[in-house]
Short mmCIF file of N, CA and C in Angstrom, two decimals:
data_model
loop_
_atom_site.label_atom_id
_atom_site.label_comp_id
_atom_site.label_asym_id
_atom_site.label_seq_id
_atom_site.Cartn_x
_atom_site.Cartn_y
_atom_site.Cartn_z
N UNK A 141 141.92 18.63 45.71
CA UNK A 141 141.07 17.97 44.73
C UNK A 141 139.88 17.36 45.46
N UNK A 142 138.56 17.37 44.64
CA UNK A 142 137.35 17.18 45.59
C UNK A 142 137.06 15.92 44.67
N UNK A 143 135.93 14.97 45.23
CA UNK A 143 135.20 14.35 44.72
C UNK A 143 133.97 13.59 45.34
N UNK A 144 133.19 13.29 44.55
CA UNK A 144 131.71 13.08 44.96
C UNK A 144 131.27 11.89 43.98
N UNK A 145 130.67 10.98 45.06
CA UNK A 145 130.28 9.69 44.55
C UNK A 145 128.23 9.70 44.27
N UNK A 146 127.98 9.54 43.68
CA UNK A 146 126.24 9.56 43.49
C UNK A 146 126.15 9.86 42.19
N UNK A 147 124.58 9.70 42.11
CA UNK A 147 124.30 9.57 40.43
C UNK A 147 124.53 10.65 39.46
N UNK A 148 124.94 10.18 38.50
CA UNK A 148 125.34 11.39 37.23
C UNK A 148 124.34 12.54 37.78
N UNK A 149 123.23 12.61 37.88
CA UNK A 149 122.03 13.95 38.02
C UNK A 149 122.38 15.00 39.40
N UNK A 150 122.88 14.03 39.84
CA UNK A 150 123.43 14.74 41.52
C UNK A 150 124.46 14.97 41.39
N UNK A 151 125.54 14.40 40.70
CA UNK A 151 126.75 14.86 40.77
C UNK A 151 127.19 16.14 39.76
N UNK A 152 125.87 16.24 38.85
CA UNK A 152 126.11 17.18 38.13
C UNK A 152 125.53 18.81 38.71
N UNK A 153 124.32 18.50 39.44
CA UNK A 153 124.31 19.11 40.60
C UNK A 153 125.36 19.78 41.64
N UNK A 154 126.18 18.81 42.28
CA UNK A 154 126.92 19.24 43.22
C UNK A 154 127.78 20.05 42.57
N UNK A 155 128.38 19.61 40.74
CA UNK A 155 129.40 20.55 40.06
C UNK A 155 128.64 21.94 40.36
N UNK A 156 127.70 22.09 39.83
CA UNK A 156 126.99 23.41 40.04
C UNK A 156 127.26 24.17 40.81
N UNK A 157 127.00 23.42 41.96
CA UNK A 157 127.70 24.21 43.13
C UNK A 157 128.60 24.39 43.82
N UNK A 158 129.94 23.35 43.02
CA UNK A 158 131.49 23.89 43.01
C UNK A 158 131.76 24.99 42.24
N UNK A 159 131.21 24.87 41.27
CA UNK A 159 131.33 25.98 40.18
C UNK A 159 130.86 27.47 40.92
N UNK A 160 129.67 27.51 41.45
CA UNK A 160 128.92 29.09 41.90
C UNK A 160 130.43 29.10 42.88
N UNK A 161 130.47 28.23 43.88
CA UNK A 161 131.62 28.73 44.56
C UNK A 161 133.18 29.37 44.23
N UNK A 162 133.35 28.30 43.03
CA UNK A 162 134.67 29.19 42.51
C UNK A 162 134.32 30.58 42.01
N UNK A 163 132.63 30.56 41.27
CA UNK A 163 132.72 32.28 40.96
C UNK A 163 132.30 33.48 41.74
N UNK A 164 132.19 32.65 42.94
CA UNK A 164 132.15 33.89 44.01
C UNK A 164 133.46 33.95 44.73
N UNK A 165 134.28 33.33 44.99
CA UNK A 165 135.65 33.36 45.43
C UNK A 165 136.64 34.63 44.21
N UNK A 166 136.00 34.23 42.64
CA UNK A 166 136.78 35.68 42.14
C UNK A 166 135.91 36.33 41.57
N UNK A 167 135.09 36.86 43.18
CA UNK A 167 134.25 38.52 43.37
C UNK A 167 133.85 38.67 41.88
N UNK A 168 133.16 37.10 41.90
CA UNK A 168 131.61 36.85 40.48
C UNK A 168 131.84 37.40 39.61
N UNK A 169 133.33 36.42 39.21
CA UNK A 169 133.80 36.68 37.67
C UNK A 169 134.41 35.16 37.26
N UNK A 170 133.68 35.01 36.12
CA UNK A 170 134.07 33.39 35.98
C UNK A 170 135.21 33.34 34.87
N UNK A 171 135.89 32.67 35.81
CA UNK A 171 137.37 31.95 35.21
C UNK A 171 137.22 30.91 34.78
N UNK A 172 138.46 30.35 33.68
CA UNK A 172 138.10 28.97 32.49
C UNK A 172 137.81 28.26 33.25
N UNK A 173 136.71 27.31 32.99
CA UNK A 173 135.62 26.12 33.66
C UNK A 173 135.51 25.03 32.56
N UNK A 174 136.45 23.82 32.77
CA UNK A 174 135.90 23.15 31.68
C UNK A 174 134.92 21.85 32.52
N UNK A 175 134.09 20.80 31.88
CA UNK A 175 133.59 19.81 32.46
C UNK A 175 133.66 19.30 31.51
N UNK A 176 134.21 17.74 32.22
CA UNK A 176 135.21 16.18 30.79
C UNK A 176 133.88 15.51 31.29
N UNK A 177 133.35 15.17 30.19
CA UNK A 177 132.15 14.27 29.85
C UNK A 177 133.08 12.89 29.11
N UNK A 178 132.31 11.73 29.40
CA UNK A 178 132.97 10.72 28.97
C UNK A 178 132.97 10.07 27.54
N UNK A 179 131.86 10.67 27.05
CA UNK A 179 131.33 10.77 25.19
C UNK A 179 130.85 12.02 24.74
N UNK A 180 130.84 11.74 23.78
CA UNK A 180 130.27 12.68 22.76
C UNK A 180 128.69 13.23 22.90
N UNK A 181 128.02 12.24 22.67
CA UNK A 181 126.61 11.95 23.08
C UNK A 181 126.72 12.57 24.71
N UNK A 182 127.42 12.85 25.42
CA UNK A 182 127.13 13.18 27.30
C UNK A 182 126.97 14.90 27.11
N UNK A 183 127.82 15.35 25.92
CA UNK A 183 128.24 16.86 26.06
C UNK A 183 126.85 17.46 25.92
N UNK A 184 125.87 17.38 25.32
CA UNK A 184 124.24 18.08 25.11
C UNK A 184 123.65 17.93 26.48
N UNK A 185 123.96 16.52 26.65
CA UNK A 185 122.77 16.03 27.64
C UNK A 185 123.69 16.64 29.29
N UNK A 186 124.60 16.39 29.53
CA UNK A 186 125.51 17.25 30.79
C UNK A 186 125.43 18.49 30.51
N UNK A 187 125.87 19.56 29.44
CA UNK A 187 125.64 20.89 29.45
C UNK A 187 123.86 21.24 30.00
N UNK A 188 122.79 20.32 28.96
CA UNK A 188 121.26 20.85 29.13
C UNK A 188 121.23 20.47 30.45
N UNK A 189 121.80 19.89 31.71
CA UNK A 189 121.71 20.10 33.35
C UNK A 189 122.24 20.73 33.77
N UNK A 190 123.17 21.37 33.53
CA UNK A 190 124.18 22.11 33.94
C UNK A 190 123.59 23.73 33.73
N UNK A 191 123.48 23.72 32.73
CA UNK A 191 122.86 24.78 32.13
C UNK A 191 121.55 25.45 33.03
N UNK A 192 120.65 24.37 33.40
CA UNK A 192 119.16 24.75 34.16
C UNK A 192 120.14 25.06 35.89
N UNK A 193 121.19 24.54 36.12
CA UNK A 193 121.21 24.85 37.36
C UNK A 193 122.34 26.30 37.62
N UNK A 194 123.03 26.65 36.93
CA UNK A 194 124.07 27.89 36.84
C UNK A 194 123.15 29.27 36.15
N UNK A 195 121.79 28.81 35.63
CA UNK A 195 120.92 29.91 34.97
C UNK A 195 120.84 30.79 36.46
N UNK A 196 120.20 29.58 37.42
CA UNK A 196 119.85 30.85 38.77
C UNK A 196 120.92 31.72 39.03
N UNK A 197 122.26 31.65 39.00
CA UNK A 197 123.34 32.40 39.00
C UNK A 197 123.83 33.24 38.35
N UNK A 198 123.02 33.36 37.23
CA UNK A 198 122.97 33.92 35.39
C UNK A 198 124.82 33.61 35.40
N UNK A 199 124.85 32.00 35.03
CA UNK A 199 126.49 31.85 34.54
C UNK A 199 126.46 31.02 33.74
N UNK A 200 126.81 31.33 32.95
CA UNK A 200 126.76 30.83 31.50
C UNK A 200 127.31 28.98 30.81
N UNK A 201 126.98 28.66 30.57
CA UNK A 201 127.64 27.50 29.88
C UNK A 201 127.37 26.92 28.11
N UNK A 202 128.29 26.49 27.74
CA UNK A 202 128.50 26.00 26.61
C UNK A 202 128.47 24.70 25.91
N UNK A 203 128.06 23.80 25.49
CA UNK A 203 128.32 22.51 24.87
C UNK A 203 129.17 22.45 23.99
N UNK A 204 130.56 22.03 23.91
CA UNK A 204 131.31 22.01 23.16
C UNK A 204 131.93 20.83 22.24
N UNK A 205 130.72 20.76 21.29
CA UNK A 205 130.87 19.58 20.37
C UNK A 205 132.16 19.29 19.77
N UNK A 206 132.57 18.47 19.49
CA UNK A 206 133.53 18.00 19.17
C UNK A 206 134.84 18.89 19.56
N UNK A 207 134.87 18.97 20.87
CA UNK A 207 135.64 19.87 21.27
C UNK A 207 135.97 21.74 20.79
N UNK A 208 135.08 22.16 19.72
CA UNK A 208 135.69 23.21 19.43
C UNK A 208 134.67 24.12 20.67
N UNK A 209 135.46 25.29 20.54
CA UNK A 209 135.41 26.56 21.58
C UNK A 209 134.99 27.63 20.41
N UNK A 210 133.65 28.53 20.78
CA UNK A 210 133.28 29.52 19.98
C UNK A 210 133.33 30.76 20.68
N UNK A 211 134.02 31.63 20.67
CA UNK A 211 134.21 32.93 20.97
C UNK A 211 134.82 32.71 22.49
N UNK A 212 135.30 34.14 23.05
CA UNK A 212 136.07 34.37 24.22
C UNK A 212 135.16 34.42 25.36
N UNK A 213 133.89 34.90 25.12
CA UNK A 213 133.10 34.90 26.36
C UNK A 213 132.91 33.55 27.39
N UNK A 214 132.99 34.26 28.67
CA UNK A 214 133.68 33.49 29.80
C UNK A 214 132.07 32.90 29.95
N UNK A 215 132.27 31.28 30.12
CA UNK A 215 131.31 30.37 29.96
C UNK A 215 131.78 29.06 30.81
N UNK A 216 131.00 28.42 31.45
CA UNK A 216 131.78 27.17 31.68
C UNK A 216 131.58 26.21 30.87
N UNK A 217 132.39 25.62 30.12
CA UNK A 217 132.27 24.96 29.02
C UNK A 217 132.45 23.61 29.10
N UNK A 218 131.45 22.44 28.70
CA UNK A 218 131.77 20.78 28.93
C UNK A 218 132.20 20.13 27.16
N UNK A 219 132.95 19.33 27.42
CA UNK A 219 133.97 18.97 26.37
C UNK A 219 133.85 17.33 26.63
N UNK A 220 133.70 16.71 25.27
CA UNK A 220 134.61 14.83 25.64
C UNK A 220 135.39 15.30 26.09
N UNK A 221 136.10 14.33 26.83
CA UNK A 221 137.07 13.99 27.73
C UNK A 221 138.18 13.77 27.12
N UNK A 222 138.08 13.58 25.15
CA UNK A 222 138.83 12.90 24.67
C UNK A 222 139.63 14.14 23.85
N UNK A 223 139.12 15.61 24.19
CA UNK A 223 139.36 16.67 23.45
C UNK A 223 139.54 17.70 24.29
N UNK A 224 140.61 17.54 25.49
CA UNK A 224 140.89 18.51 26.50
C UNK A 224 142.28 18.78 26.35
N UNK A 225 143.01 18.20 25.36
CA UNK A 225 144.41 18.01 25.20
C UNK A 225 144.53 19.12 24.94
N UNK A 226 145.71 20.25 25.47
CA UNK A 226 145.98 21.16 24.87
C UNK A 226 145.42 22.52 25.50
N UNK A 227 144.55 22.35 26.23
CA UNK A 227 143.86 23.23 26.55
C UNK A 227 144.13 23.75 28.40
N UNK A 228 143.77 24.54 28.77
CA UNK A 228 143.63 25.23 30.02
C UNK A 228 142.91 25.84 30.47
N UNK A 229 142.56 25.49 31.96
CA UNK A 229 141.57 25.88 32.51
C UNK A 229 141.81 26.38 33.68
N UNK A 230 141.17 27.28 34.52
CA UNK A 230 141.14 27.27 36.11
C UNK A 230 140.66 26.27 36.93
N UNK A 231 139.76 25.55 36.43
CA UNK A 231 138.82 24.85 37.11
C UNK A 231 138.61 22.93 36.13
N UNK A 232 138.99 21.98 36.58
CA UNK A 232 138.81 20.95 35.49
C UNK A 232 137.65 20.22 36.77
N UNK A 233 136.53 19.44 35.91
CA UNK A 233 135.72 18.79 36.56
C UNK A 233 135.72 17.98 35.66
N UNK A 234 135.76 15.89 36.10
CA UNK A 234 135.47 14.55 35.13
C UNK A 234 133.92 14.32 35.72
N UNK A 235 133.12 14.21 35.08
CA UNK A 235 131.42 13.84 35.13
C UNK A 235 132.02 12.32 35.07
N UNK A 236 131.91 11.33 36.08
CA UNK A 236 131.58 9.35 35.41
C UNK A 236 132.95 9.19 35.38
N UNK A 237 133.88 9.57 36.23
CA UNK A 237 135.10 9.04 36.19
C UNK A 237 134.87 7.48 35.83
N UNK A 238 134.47 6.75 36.83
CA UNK A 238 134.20 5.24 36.52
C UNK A 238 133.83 5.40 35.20
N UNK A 239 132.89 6.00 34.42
CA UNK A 239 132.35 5.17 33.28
C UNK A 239 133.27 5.85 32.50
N UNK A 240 133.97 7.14 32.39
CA UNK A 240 134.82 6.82 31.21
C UNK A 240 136.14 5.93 31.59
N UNK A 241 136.33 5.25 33.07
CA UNK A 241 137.56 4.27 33.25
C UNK A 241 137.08 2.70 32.62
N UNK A 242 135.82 2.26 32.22
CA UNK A 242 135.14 1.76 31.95
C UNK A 242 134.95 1.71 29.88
N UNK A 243 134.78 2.62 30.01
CA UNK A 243 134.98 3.14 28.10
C UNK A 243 135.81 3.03 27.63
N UNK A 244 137.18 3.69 28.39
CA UNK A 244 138.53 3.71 28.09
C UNK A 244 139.81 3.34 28.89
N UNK A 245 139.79 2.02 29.35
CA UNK A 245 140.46 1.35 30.60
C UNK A 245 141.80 1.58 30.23
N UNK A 246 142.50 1.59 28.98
CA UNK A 246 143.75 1.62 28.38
C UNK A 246 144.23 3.05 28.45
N UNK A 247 143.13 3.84 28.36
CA UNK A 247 143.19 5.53 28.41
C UNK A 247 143.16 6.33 29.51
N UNK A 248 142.31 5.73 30.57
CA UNK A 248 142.30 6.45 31.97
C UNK A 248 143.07 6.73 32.75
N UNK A 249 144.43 6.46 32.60
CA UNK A 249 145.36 7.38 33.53
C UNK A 249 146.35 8.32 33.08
N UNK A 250 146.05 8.28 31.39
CA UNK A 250 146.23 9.18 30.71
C UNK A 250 145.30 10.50 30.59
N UNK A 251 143.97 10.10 30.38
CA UNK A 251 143.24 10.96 30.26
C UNK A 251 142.86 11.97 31.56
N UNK A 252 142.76 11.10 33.10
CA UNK A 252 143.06 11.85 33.99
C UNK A 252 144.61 13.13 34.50
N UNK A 253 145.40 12.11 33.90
CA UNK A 253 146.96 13.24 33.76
C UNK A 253 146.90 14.43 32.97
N UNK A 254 146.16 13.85 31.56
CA UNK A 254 145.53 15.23 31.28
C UNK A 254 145.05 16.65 32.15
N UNK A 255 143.96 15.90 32.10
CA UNK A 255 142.87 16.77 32.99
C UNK A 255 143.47 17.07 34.39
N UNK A 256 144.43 16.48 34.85
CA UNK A 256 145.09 17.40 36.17
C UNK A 256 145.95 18.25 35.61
N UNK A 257 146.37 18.45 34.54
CA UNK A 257 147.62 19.37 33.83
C UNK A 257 146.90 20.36 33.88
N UNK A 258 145.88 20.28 33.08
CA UNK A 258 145.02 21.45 32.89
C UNK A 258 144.34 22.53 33.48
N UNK A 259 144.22 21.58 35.34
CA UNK A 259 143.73 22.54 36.24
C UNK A 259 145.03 23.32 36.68
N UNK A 260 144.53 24.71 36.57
CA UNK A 260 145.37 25.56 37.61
C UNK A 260 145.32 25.75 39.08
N UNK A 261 143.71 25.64 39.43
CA UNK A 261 143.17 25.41 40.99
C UNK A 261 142.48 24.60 41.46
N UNK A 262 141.66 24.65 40.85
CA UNK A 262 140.67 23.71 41.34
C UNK A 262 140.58 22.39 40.38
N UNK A 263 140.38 21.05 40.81
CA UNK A 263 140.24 19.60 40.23
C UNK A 263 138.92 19.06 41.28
N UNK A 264 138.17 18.86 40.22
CA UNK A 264 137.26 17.70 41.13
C UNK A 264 136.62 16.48 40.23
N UNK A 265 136.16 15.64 40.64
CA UNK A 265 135.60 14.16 40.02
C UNK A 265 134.48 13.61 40.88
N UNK A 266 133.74 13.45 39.58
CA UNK A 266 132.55 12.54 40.11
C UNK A 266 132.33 10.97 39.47
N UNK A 267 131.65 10.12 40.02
CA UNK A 267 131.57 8.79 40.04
C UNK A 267 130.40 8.20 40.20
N UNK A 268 129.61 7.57 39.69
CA UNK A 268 128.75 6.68 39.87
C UNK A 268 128.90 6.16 41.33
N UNK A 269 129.31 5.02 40.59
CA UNK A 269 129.58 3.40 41.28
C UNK A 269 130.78 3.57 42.53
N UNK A 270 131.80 3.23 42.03
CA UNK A 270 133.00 3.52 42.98
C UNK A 270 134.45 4.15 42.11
N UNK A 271 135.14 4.69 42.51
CA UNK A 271 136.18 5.58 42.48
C UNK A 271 136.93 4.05 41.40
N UNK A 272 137.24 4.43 40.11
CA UNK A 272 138.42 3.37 39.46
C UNK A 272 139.54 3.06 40.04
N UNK A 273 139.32 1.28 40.03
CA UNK A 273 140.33 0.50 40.62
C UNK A 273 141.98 1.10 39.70
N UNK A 274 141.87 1.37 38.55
CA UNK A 274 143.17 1.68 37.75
C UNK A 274 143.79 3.08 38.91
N UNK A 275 143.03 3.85 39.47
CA UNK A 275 143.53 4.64 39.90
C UNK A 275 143.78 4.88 41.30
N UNK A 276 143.36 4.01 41.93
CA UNK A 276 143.76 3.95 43.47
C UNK A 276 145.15 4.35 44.02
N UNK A 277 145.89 4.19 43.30
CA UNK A 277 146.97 5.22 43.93
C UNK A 277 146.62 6.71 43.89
N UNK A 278 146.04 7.24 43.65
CA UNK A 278 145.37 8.53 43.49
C UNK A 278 144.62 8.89 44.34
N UNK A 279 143.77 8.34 44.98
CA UNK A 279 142.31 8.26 45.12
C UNK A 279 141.73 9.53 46.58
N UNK A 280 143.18 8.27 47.64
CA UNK A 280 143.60 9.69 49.01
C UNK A 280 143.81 11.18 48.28
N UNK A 281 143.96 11.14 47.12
CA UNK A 281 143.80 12.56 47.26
C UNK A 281 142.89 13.55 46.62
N UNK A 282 141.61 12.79 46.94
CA UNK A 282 140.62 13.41 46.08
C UNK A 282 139.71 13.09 47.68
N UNK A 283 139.24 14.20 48.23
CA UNK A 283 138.51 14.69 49.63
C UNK A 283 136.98 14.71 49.22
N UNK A 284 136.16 14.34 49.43
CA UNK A 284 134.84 14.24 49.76
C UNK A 284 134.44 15.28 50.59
N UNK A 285 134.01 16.85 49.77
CA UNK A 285 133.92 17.87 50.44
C UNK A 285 133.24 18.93 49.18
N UNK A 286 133.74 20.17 49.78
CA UNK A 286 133.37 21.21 48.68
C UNK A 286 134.64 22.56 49.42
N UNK A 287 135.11 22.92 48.56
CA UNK A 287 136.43 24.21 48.53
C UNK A 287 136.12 24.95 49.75
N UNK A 288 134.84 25.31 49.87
CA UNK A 288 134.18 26.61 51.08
C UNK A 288 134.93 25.47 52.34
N UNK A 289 134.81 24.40 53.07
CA UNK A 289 135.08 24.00 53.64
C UNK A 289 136.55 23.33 53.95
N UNK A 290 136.89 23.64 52.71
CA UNK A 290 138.58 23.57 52.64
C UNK A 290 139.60 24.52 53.12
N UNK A 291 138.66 25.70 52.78
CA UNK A 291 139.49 27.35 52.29
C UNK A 291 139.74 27.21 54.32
N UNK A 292 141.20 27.57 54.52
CA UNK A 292 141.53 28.22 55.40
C UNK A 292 141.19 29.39 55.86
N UNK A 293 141.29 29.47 57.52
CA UNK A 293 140.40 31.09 57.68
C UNK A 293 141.30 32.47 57.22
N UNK A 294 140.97 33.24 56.57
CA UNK A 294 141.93 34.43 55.86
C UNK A 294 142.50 34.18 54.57
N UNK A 295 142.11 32.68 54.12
CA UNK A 295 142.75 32.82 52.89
C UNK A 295 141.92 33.16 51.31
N UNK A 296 141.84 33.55 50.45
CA UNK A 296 141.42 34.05 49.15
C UNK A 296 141.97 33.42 48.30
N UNK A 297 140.76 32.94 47.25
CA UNK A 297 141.14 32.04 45.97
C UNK A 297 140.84 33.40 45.11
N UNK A 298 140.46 34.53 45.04
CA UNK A 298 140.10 34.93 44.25
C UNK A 298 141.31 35.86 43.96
N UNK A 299 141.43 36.58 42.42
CA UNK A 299 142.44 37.66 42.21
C UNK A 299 143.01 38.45 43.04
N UNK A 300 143.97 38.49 43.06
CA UNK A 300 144.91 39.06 43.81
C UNK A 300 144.79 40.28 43.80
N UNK A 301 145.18 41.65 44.23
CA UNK A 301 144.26 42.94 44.50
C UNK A 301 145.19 43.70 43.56
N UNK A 302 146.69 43.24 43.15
CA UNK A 302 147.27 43.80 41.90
C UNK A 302 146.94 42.94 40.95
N UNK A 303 146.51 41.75 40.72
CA UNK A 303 145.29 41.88 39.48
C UNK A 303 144.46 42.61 39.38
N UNK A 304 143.54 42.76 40.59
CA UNK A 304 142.27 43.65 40.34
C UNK A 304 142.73 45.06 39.40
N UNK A 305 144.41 45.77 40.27
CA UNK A 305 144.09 46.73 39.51
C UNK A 305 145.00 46.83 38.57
N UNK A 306 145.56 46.34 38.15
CA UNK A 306 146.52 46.05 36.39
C UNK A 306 145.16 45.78 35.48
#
């Protein structure tokens, strides 16, 4: 699990470029991508950045208002935070951990349990200010990095070569 402390604009940035990395790891084919925005009001305004920086990559993303999902095409899609229940992803990213621990102090270690259920591989979080005090038992395990520098030498995140051919 990764995470990155700096301003919403940069950290939405750096997703960008967790994201290009997971879709070159499966040989630039994008697997479920969700990004937990902390309101309603964040999902336009986080997708329209997100969006200008995954264009150079031609990879797609979605704003997913009130949580619904429109068609199957593989998109990375940003969602409230409050409408991930249920759902699955390869990839879960929280935009403002602090500010939605901040919005929803009673909810945040729920809503993060969520959002770790949901990832199959990859988990990462970003933060303003500092990493939520509610969650400090957690915290060691969220690395200040990016996956490329994680990945062991010889190892592959991407499909397995009897996926490729099934």
């Amino acid at each position: 699990a990764l995470k990155f402390q700096g301003a919403v604009s940069t950290g939405v940035r750096w997703i960008s470029d967790r994201v290009v990395e997971i879709y070159r790891y499966n040989r630039e084919k994008l697997p479920t991508i969700a990004i937990l925005v902390p309101s309603e009001d964040d999902v336009q305004a986080i997708h329209d950045q997100l969006k200008g920086h995954l264009r150079e990559e031609s990879i797609e993303s979605e704003a997913c208002q009130d949580g619904r999902i429109l068609g199957t095409k593989a998109k990375v899609r940003v969602f409230n935070v409050q409408y991930i229940k249920g759902l699955e992803f390869e990839a879960v990213f929280f935009v403002g951990l602090d500010r939605i621990a901040s919005l929803f102090p009673e909810l945040i270690a729920r809503y993060v349990y969520v959002g770790l259920t949901r990832a199959r591989n990859f988990l990462a979080i970003t933060y303003e200010n500092s990493f939520p005090s509610e969650l400090a038992i957690i915290e060691s395990e969220f690395v200040p990095s990016n996956w490329a520098e994680l990945k062991q030498e010889g190892e592959d995140y991407g499909p397995s070569a009897e996926t490729l051919h099934s």
